[in-house]
Structures are given as structure tokens and as C-alpha cells.
mmCIF file of C-alpha atoms and ligand atoms in Angstrom:
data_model
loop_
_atom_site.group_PDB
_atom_site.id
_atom_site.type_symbol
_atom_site.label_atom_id
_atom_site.label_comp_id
_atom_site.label_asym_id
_atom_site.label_seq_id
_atom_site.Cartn_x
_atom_site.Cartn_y
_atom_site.Cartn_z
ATOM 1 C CA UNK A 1 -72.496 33.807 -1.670
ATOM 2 C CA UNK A 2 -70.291 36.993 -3.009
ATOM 3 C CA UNK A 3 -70.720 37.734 0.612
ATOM 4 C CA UNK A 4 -68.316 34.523 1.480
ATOM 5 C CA UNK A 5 -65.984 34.795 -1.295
ATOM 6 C CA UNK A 6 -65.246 38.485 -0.580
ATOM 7 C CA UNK A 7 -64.369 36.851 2.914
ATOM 8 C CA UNK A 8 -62.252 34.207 1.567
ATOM 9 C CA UNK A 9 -60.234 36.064 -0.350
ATOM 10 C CA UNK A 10 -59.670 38.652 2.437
ATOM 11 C CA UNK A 11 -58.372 36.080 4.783
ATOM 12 C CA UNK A 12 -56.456 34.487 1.866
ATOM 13 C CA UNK A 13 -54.660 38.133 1.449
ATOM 14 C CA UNK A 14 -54.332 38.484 4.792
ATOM 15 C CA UNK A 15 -52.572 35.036 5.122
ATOM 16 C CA UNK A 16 -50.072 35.751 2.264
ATOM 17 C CA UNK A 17 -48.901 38.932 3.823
ATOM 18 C CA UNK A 18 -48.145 37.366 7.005
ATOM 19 C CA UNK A 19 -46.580 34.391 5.163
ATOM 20 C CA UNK A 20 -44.028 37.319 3.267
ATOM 21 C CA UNK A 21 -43.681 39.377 6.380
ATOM 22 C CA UNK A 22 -42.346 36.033 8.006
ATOM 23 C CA UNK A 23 -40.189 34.120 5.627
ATOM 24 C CA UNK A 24 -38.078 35.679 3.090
ATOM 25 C CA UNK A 25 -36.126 33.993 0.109
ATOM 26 C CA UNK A 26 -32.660 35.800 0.580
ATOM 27 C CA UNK A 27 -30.741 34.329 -2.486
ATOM 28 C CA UNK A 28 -30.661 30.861 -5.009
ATOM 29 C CA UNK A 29 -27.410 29.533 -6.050
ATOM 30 C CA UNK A 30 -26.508 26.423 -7.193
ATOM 31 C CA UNK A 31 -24.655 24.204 -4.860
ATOM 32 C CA UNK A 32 -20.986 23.023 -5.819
ATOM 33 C CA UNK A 33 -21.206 20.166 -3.847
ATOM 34 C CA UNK A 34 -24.353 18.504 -4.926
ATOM 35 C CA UNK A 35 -25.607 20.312 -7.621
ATOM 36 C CA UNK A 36 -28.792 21.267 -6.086
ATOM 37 C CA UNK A 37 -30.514 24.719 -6.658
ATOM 38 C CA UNK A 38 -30.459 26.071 -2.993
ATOM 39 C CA UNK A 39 -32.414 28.945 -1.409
ATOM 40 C CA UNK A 40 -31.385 30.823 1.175
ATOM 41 C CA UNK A 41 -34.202 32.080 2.992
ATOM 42 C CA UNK A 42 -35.019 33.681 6.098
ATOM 43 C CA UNK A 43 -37.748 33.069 8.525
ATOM 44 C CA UNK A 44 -39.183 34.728 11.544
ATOM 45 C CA UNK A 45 -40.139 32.977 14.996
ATOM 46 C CA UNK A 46 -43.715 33.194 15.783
ATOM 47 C CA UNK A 47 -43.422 31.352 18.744
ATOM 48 C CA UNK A 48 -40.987 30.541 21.247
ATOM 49 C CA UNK A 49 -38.540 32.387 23.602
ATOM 50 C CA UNK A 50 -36.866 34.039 20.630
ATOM 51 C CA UNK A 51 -39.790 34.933 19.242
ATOM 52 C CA UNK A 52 -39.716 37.442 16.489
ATOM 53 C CA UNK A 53 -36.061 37.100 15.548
ATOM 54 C CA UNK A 54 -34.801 36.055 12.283
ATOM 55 C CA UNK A 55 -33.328 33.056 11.685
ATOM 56 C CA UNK A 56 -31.042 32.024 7.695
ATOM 57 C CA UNK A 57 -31.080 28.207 6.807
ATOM 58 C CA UNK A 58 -30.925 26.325 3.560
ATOM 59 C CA UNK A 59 -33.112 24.726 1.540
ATOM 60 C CA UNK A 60 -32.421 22.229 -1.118
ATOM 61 C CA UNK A 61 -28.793 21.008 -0.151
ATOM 62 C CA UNK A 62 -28.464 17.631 0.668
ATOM 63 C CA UNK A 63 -24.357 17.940 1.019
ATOM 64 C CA UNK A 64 -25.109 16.608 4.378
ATOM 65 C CA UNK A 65 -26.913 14.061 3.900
ATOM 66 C CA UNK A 66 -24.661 12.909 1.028
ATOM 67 C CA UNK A 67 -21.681 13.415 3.739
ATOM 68 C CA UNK A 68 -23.129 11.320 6.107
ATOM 69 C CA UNK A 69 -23.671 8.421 3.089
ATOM 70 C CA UNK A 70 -20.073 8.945 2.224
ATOM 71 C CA UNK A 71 -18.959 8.481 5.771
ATOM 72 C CA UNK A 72 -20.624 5.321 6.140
ATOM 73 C CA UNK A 73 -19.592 3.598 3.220
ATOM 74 C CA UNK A 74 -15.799 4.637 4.090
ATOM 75 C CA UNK A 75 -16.538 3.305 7.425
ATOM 76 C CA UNK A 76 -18.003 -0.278 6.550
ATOM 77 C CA UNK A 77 -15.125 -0.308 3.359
ATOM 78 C CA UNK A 78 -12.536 -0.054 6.546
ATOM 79 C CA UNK A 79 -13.891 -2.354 8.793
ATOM 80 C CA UNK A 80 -14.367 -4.942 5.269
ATOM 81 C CA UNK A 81 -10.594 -4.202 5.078
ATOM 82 C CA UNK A 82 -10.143 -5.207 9.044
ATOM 83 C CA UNK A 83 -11.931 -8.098 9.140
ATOM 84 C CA UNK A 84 -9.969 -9.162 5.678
ATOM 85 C CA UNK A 85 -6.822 -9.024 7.507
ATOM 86 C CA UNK A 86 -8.010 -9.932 11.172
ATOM 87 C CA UNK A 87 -9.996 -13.316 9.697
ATOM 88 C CA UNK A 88 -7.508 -14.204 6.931
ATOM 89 C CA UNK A 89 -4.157 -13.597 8.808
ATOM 90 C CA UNK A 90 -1.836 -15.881 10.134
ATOM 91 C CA UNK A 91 0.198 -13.705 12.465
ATOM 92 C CA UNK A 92 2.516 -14.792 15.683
ATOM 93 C CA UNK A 93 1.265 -12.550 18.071
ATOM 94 C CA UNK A 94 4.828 -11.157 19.052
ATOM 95 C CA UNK A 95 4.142 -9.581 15.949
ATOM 96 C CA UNK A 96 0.471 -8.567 16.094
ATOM 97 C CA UNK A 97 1.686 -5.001 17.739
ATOM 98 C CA UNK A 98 4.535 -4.257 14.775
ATOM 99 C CA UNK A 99 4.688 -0.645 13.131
ATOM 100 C CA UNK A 100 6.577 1.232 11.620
ATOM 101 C CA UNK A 101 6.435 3.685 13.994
ATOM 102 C CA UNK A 102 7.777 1.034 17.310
ATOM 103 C CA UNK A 103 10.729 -0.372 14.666
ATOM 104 C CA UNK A 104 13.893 0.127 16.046
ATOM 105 C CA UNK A 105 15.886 0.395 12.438
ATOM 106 C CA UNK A 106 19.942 0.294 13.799
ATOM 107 C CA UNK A 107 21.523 -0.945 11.121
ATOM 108 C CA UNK A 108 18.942 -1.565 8.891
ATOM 109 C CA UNK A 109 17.748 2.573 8.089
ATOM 110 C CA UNK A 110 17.583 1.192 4.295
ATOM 111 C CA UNK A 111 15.587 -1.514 4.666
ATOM 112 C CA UNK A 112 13.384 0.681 6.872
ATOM 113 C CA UNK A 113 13.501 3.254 3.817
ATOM 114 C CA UNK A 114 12.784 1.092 1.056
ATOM 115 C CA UNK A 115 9.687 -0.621 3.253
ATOM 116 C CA UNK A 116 8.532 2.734 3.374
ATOM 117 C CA UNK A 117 9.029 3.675 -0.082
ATOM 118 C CA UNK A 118 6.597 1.006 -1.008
ATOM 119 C CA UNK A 119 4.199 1.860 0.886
ATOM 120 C CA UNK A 120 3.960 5.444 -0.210
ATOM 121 C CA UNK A 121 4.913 4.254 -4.150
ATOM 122 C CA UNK A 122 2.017 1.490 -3.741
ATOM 123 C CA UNK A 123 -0.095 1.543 -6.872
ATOM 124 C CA UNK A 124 -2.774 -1.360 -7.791
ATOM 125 C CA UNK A 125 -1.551 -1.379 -11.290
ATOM 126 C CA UNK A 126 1.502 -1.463 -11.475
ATOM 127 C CA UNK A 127 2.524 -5.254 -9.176
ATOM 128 C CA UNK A 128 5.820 -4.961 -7.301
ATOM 129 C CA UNK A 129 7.366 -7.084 -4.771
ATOM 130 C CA UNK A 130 9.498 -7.185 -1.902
ATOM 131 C CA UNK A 131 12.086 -10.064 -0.844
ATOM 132 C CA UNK A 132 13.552 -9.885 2.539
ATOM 133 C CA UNK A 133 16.021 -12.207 2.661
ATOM 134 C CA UNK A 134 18.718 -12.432 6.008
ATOM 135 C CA UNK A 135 19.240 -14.333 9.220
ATOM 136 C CA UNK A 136 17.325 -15.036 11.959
ATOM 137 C CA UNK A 137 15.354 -11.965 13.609
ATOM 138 C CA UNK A 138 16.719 -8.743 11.770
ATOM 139 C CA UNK A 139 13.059 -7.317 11.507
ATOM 140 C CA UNK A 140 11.899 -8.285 8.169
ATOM 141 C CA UNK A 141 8.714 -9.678 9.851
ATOM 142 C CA UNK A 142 8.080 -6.503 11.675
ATOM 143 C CA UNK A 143 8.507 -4.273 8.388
ATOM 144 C CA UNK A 144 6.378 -6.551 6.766
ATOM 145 C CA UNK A 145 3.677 -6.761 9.228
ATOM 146 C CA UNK A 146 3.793 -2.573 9.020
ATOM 147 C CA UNK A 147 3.757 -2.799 5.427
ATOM 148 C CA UNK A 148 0.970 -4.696 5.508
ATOM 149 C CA UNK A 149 -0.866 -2.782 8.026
ATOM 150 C CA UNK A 150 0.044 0.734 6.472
ATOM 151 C CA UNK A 151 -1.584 -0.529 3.194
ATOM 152 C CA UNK A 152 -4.934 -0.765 4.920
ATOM 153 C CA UNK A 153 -4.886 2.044 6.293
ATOM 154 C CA UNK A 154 -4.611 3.292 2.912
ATOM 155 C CA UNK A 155 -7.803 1.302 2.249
ATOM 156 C CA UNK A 156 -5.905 -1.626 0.251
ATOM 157 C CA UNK A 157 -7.042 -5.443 1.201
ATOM 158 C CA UNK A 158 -3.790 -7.060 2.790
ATOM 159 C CA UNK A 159 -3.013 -10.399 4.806
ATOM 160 C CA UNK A 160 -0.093 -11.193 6.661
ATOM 161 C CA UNK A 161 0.658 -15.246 6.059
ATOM 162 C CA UNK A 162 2.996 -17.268 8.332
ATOM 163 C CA UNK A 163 3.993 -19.634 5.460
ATOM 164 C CA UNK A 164 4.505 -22.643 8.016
ATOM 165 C CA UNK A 165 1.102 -22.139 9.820
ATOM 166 C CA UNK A 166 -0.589 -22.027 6.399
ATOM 167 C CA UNK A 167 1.288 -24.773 5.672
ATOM 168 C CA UNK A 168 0.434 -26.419 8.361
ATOM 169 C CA UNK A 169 -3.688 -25.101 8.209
ATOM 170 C CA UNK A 170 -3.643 -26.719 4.834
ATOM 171 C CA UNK A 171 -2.710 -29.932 6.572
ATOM 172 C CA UNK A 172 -5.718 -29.635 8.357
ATOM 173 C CA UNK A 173 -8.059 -29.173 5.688
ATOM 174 C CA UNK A 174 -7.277 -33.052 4.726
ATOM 175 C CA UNK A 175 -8.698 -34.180 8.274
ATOM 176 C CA UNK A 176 -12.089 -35.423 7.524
ATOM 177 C CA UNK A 177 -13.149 -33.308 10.418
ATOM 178 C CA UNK A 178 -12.083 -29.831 8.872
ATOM 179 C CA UNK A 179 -14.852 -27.755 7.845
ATOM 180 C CA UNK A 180 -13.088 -26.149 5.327
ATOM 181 C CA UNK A 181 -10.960 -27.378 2.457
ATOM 182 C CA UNK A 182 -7.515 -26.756 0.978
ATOM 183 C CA UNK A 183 -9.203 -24.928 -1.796
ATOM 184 C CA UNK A 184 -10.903 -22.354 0.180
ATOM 185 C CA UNK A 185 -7.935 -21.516 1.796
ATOM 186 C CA UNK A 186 -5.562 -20.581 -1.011
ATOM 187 C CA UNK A 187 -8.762 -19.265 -2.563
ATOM 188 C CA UNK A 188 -8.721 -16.453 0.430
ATOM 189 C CA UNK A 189 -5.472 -15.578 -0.775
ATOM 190 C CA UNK A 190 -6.299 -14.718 -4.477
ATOM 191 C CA UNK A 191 -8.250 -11.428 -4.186
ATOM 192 C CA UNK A 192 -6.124 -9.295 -1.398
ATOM 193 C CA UNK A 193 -4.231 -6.349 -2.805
ATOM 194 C CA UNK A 194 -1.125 -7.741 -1.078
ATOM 195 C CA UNK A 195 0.042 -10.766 0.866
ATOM 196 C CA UNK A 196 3.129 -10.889 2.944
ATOM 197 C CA UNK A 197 4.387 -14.830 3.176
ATOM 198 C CA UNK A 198 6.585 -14.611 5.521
ATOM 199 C CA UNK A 199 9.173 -17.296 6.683
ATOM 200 C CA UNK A 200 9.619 -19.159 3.345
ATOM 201 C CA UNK A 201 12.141 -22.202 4.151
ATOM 202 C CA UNK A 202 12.163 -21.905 7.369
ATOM 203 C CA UNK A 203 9.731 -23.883 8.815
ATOM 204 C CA UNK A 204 7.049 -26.386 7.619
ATOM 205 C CA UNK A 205 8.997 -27.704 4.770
ATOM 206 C CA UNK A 206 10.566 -30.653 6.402
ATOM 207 C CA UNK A 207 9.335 -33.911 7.204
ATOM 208 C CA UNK A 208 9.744 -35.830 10.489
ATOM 209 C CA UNK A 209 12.444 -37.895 9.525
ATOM 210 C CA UNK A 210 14.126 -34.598 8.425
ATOM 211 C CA UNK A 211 13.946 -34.685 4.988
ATOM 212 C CA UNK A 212 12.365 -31.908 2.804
ATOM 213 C CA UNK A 213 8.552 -32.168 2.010
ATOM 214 C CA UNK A 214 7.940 -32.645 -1.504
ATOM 215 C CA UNK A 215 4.712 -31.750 -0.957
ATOM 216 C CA UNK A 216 5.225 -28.453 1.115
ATOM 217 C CA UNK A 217 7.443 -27.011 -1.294
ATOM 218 C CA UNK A 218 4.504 -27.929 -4.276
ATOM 219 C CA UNK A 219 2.002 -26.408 -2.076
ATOM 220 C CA UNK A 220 4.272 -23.729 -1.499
ATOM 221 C CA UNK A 221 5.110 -23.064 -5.044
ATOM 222 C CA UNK A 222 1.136 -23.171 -6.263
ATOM 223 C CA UNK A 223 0.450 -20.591 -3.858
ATOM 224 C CA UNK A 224 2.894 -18.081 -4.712
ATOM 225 C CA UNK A 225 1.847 -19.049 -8.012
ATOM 226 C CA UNK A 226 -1.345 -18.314 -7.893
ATOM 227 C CA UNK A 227 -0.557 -14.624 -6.769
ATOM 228 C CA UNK A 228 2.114 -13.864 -9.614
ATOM 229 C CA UNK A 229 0.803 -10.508 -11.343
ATOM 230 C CA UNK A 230 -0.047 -9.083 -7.796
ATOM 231 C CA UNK A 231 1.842 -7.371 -4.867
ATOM 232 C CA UNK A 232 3.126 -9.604 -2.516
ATOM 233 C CA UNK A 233 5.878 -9.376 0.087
ATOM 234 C CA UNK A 234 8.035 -12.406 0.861
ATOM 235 C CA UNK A 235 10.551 -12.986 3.707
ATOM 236 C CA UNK A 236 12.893 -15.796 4.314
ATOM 237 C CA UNK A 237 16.208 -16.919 6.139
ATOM 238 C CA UNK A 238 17.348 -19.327 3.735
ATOM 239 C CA UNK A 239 19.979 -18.194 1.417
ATOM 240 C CA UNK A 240 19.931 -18.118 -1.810
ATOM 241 C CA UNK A 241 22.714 -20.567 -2.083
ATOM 242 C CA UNK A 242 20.249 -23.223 0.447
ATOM 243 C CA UNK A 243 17.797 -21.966 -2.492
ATOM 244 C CA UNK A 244 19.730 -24.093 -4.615
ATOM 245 C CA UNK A 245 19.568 -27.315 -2.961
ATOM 246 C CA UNK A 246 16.645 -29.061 -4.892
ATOM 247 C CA UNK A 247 14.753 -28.075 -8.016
ATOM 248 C CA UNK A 248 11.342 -27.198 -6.287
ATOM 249 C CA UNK A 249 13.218 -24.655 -4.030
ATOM 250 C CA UNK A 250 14.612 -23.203 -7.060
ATOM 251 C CA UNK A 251 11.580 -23.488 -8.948
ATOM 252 C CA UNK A 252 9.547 -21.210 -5.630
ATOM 253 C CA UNK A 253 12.847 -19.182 -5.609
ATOM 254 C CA UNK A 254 12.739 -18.199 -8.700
ATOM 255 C CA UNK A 255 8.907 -17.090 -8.676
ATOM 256 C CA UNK A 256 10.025 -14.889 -5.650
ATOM 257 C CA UNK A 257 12.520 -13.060 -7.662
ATOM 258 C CA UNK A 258 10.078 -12.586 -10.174
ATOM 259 C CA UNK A 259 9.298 -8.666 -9.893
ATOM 260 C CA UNK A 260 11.046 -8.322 -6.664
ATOM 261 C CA UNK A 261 12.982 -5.749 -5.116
ATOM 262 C CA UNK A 262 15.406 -7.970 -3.061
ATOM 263 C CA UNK A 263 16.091 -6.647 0.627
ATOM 264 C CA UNK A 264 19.161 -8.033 1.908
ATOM 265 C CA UNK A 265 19.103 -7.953 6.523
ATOM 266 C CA UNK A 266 21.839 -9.716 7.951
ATOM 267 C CA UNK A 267 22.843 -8.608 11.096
ATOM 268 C CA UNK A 268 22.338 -9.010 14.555
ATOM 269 C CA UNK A 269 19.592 -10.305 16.224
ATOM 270 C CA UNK A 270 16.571 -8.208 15.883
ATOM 271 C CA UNK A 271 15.462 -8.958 19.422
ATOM 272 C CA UNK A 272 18.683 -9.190 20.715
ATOM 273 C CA UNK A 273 19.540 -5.195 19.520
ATOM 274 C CA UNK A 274 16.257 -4.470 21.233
ATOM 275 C CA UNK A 275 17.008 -5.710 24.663
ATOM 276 C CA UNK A 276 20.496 -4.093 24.441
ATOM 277 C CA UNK A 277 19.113 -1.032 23.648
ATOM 278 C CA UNK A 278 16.917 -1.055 26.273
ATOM 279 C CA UNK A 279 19.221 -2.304 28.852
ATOM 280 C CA UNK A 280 21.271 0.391 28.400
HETATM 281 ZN ZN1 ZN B 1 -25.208 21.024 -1.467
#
């Protein structure tokens, strides 16, 4: 019996030396990035072609791992930010391609500069908005559109509204059909981080026999209602003057002043300075 513990405790020693002779704990440090007491250790190949050299790894620091985590989470908060915009949108698709980096800004180097500005100055507490206001195809769509999509990239929820197609999409929901109703879609509106309307006025507001819709400009008027407090980005062609002509349109005009930094682009034809330029 003392036989087989004197044994034992020979192979035991035996085993421990090889053990130290192998694997080595170089140095423990605490790691900055997750906190973790780490050991730096050294350990020799027993097997293998590089048997017998020494090889230095960590143990303990799960920076990695909480890397990897981190990566993940940014990736499925940017692709919740993509399919915000992509399902939510309502976007002509002449304008589905618009940057800031293909504008063409001619005239219009302020308005390029300001659109800019608030992309860069963009803070989620403190609301500001822009107004676009000018004639027919200047570019305020276009810097709106890269406004919009330069917020997500920044990792903000934005969606780009074509206010006569939501208009009209409203109009829908009341088809006993629709599988969605009027509700949900203003409701989809509510939570974004911003929400260009663009084309106030210009479309969607009048009725067939020509006469304004009473009940596009009170739809109109709930929904930018709805989103006062927030960052939103409006564009129109109508003047202010045309603002004038009945008391909803001043009553919507008036909300789009509210907290607005007004962007005034008359000129010549956004589309038409394009095609000269290139025909040159
Ligand atoms: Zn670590």
C-alpha cells in the first residue's frame, strides 16, 4: 500500500514538472478593454511540426468576443435603420440614387452648405427644421433625399415622404380592400428621427373638378402635426404668397415655419442645368 502511494506521488511529481517545463505564466494585467484579469502565458508544443517551440497567447480576455457582439448589434441597428427607410419611404425613383456627393450645386452652393450644415449640426435633442421653398426642379428634393440618407448613415431613423403619394396611399387605406388603415400609416411616421415631406402644394391637394381638397390639406396639416417637436425637412413650390390663399394652407404653412430654417431655390431648372452641363 505505501508501496503504491510512493508511486503515485512520483508520477504526480513527475507530471507537475513537465506541466512547468511546458507552460509558463509570463505576466497578469488587467485588461482595459474588458476588465478581465488576463495571463499571459507561454506554452510549449509537444506535438506537431513545430514541436518544441514556444508559443504567447492570452487567457482571460474576452475583448474579442465582446467585439464581435458589438459588431453585430451595429450591424442589425443599420440594417433596422435600412429597412425603416426602404419599407416606409415614398421616393420617385429619379430620386432613389440622390447624394450629396452626385449634386451638381451651380447656383445653389448655399443651399448645398446649409443642407450640409444640418447634417453635421444634427442633434436628437435639440428639433430643427428645414423649408425648401422655390420653383420647379432646383434640387431641393435631391438635398433632401441626401439629407435624409446621410442621417442614416449616421445611424438616425429617417423616411423620405412624397406628400402626394402619401396622400394619395392614405386614399387607399379607405378601400375596403386595403389591408392597412389610415392610422397605421401616419402612425409609421411618428417615431423616425426625421421625415422629409417633400412636395407640399404641389400635388394631391386638388380635387378633380380643380378645386382644393379640404380634406388633403386636413390630412396634410394632422400629419405635420403630429411630428411638431421633431426634425423634419419640408419642400414645396408654392409660394408663400399661394400659402395665403385659404386658411388651411396657412394654418399647414404656418406649422412649417414653426422651427424652420427657410431655404429659398429659385432658379433654373434643376434638370435642365444638368443636361446643359453635360452637353457641353
Ligand atoms: Zn480584454
Amino acid at each position: 500500500m505505501e508501496a503504491l502511494e510512493a508511486i503515485n506521488q512520483t508520477i504526480q511529481k513527475v507530471l507537475n514538472t513537465t506541466m512547468d517545463s511546458n507552460f509558463q505564466i509570463v505576466r497578469e494585467y488587467v485588461c482595459e478593454g474588458c476588465g478581465n484579469k488576463v495571463q499571459v502565458i507561454r506554452t510549449k508544443a509537444l506535438l506537431g511540426p513545430n514541436k518544441g517551440e514556444w508559443f504567447e497567447s492570452k487567457k482571460g480576455c474576452d475583448c474579442e468576443v465582446i467585439e464581435l457582439i458589438q459588431k453585430q448589434q451595429q450591424e442589425a441597428k443599420k440594417s433596422r435603420i435600412n429597412r425603416i427607410f426602404e419599407e416606409n419611404s415614398l421616393i420617385n425613383p429619379a430620386l432613389r440614387e440622390a447624394t450629396f456627393e452626385n449634386f451638381e450645386p451651380g447656383e445653389f452652393r448655399l443651399a448645398y452648405e446649409k443642407a450640409k450644415k444640418y447634417v453635421d449640426e444634427f442633434d436628437i435633442n435639440k428639433p430643427r427644421n428645414l423649408l425648401f421653398q422655390g420653383t420647379f426642379g432646383t434640387g431641393k428634393s435631391h438635398l433632401s433625399v441626401s439629407i435624409a440618407k446621410a442621417l442614416t448613415e449616421k445611424g438616425y431613423t429617417a423616411i423620405f415622404i412624397s406628400t402626394p403619394k402619401l396622400l394619395t396611399k392614405i386614399r387607399n387605406t379607405y378601400n375596403k380592400d386595403s389591408e392597412i388603415n389610415e392610422e397605421q400609416v401616419i402612425n409609421a411616421l411618428a417615431n423616425a428621427d426625421l421625415v422629409v415631406f417633400d412636395d407640399i402644394g404641389a400635388e394631391g391637394i386638388y380635387e378633380e373638378n380643380g378645386r382644393i381638397s379640404g380634406w388633403a390639406l386636413q390630412k396634410l396639416f394632422e400629419i405635420i402635426d403630429q411630428r411638431a417637436g421633431k426634425h423634419n425637412i419640408y419642400t414645396t413650390n408654392l409660394t408663400s404668397a399661394e400659402f395665403e390663399r385659404t386658411k388651411e394652407l396657412q394654418r399647414i404653412f404656418s406649422r412649417m415655419l414653426m422651427n424652420s430654417e427657410p431655404i429659398i431655390m429659385n432658379g433654373t431648372d434643376y434638370r435642365r442645368r444638368k443636361f446643359l452641363k453635360e452637353a457641353k
